[in-house]
């Protein structure tokens, strides 16, 4: 690591790890509630749990992206961040807004709009926070010696992500319009601009870990993010089938969203090809595991499991069931969770100057969390298919269906336990490295 | 072979073209079609207040509506049609958690007025044209009925 200001990334990564653990806790609360154990109901009513689970998810991923940007941009631009105190301020304000939002959820202070539960007044603080972040990144890039494709794609993704947050803040009286714009945030984030961020971070990691020529990697980066937008923008239509919007979206959404896996397939093939091609054997093999892992699992979770319910005739029956939750888990984990953990795994030894990546814990963390998550996905799939058939196809009552699904939640909890052991090991490992040191500068 | 410049043009060109198409379609959907399909003329003050109450209490944190939300409690799109006004009123106004089949709802103990607004909102949602959602159970007729 060359630039001292890159050390700020450590704080964002630490926040990511802590919030991930907290997110998982709420996952267990929901899984037990689905089994009939809702002892916490008076303290944490069920609806507080998904709001917390999903918002913590978004915040730890965003915190990971921000940490990644603070680490990558100085390195790519060959320039220190323009201001470390400002970056620290941005970090603390992010952490505080996140904590206040989560506490608010437990006090009935929220908006019941899935993924966008943060109440409007806090939204404005989020906007200010993100503007500050973008200012630091863009100015650093501006003043830097180089503006590489990797850094531009990453920055463009972050900028667009901020812009797309805004339509989610408009108030509509009509539920359909409300939902229409909710998808501008949720869909155009995960199946659009976040893929730019993913592409940028992935390209950076591949350049560093495989030693393949930058020009080759960056050319394919453009192709992949091109595919993302060509399919993903109109692919938004797969959320406009059954919410009071016209029928032409069935056709448009069906066709374009069915092409969305191409971008993820592109990322997987790209990562594997660069891995094969690379001559360098970077000592941090576990970071390479995460990097190849994110490219492959995102294709399975987002690409394959996404396309599984994206055609209108299928989605008619699976819309709003545990089939959606099955896909949501593996997609988020594969594309963005593993990506952030991969970035942390790559950057931590460089920031701290210690090389714990040969410790067995790092390897167990990788395998346990992934095997656990695949088990969870399978449990959600079993629950989802049961629900679709009993409730939607046969017409059984809601609660009778839920009772028939209970066994799958037992399996979910078992698999989630494996997953959690992996994540706990990951976070412990991260903290074992200690804080960044100045001795680590230059040495890498 | 594709050059890096061509790849960049593919990315920028594709993005701009498809984003413009998307904007055009969105405008058509929102300005022309949604008002018709959702009976926007029936968005009375009561319906709008109902939506606010629905939002404020994060009902979507347990239920789905138009297929969106959480999966802990029943789909509400057709709740008005399925359960009727009196039933919904009881659920919203009782002071103990509503749990006829074991799974607890939050006891909102709403005022008469608030409950009526939420019910008006649910009635409005139920009347929107959702292109056939929620589906009719298509396998029900195939379940054999044992002869007595
Ligand atoms: C990394 C990328 C992706 C992530 C993180 C992701 C995540 C999610 C999440 C969390 C939901 C539920 C949203 C809500 O109800 O508010 C969802 C819904 C959906 N996703 Fe994805 N997704 C990704 C990519 C894809 C792709 C590539 C496809 C299609 C090929 C797809 C198809 C769908 C469909 C059809 C739904 C709607 C399900 C329903 O009707 O209930 N997703 N996705
Ligand atoms: C111990 C681990 C976890 C458990 C037990 C768990 C459990 C659950 C449950 C039961 C729900 C559905 C609640 C409902 O609507 O009734 C849910 C929703 C969700 N979880 Fe998790 N979760 C865990 C970890 C994760 C992780 C690591 C991620 C992301 C990487 C994640 C992402 C999501 C998302 C996006 C949803 C919303 C899905 C949708 O509504 O379609 N969860 N989780
Ligand atoms: Fe989507």
Coordinates of N, CA and C in Angstrom, one line a residue, chain A residues 57-58 61 115 190 194 302 327-338:
Chain A
X57 N -28.3 -4.7 5.8 CA -27.6 -5.3 4.6 C -27.2 -4.2 3.7
X58 N -28.1 -3.3 3.3 CA -27.7 -2.2 2.4 C -26.6 -1.4 3.0
X61 N -23.2 -3.2 3.0 CA -22.6 -3.3 1.6 C -22.1 -1.9 1.1
X115 N -37.2 -2.0 1.6 CA -35.9 -1.6 1.3 C -35.6 -0.1 1.6
X190 N -29.4 -2.8 -7.9 CA -28.8 -4.2 -7.9 C -28.6 -4.7 -9.3
X194 N -25.0 -0.9 -9.4 CA -24.2 -1.6 -8.5 C -23.3 -2.6 -9.3
X302 N -27.9 -14.5 -8.9 CA -28.6 -13.4 -9.6 C -29.0 -13.9 -11.0
X327 N -34.0 -16.3 -4.1 CA -33.1 -15.6 -5.1 C -32.4 -14.4 -4.4
X328 N -33.2 -13.6 -3.6 CA -32.6 -12.4 -3.0 C -31.4 -12.7 -2.1
X329 N -31.4 -13.9 -1.4 CA -30.3 -14.2 -0.6 C -29.0 -14.6 -1.4
X330 N -29.2 -15.5 -2.3 CA -27.9 -15.9 -3.0 C -27.4 -14.8 -4.0
X331 N -28.4 -14.0 -4.5 CA -27.9 -12.9 -5.4 C -27.2 -11.8 -4.6
X332 N -27.7 -11.4 -3.5 CA -27.0 -10.4 -2.7 C -25.7 -10.9 -2.1
X333 N -25.8 -12.1 -1.7 CA -24.5 -12.7 -1.1 C -23.5 -12.8 -2.2
X334 N -23.8 -13.4 -3.3 CA -22.8 -13.7 -4.3 C -22.3 -12.5 -5.0
X335 N -23.2 -11.6 -5.3 CA -22.7 -10.4 -6.1 C -22.1 -9.4 -5.2
X336 N -22.7 -9.1 -4.1 CA -22.2 -7.9 -3.3 C -21.6 -8.3 -2.0
X337 N -22.2 -9.3 -1.3 CA -21.6 -9.7 0.0 C -20.2 -10.2 -0.2
X338 N -20.0 -11.2 -1.1 CA -18.7 -11.8 -1.3 C -17.7 -10.8 -1.9

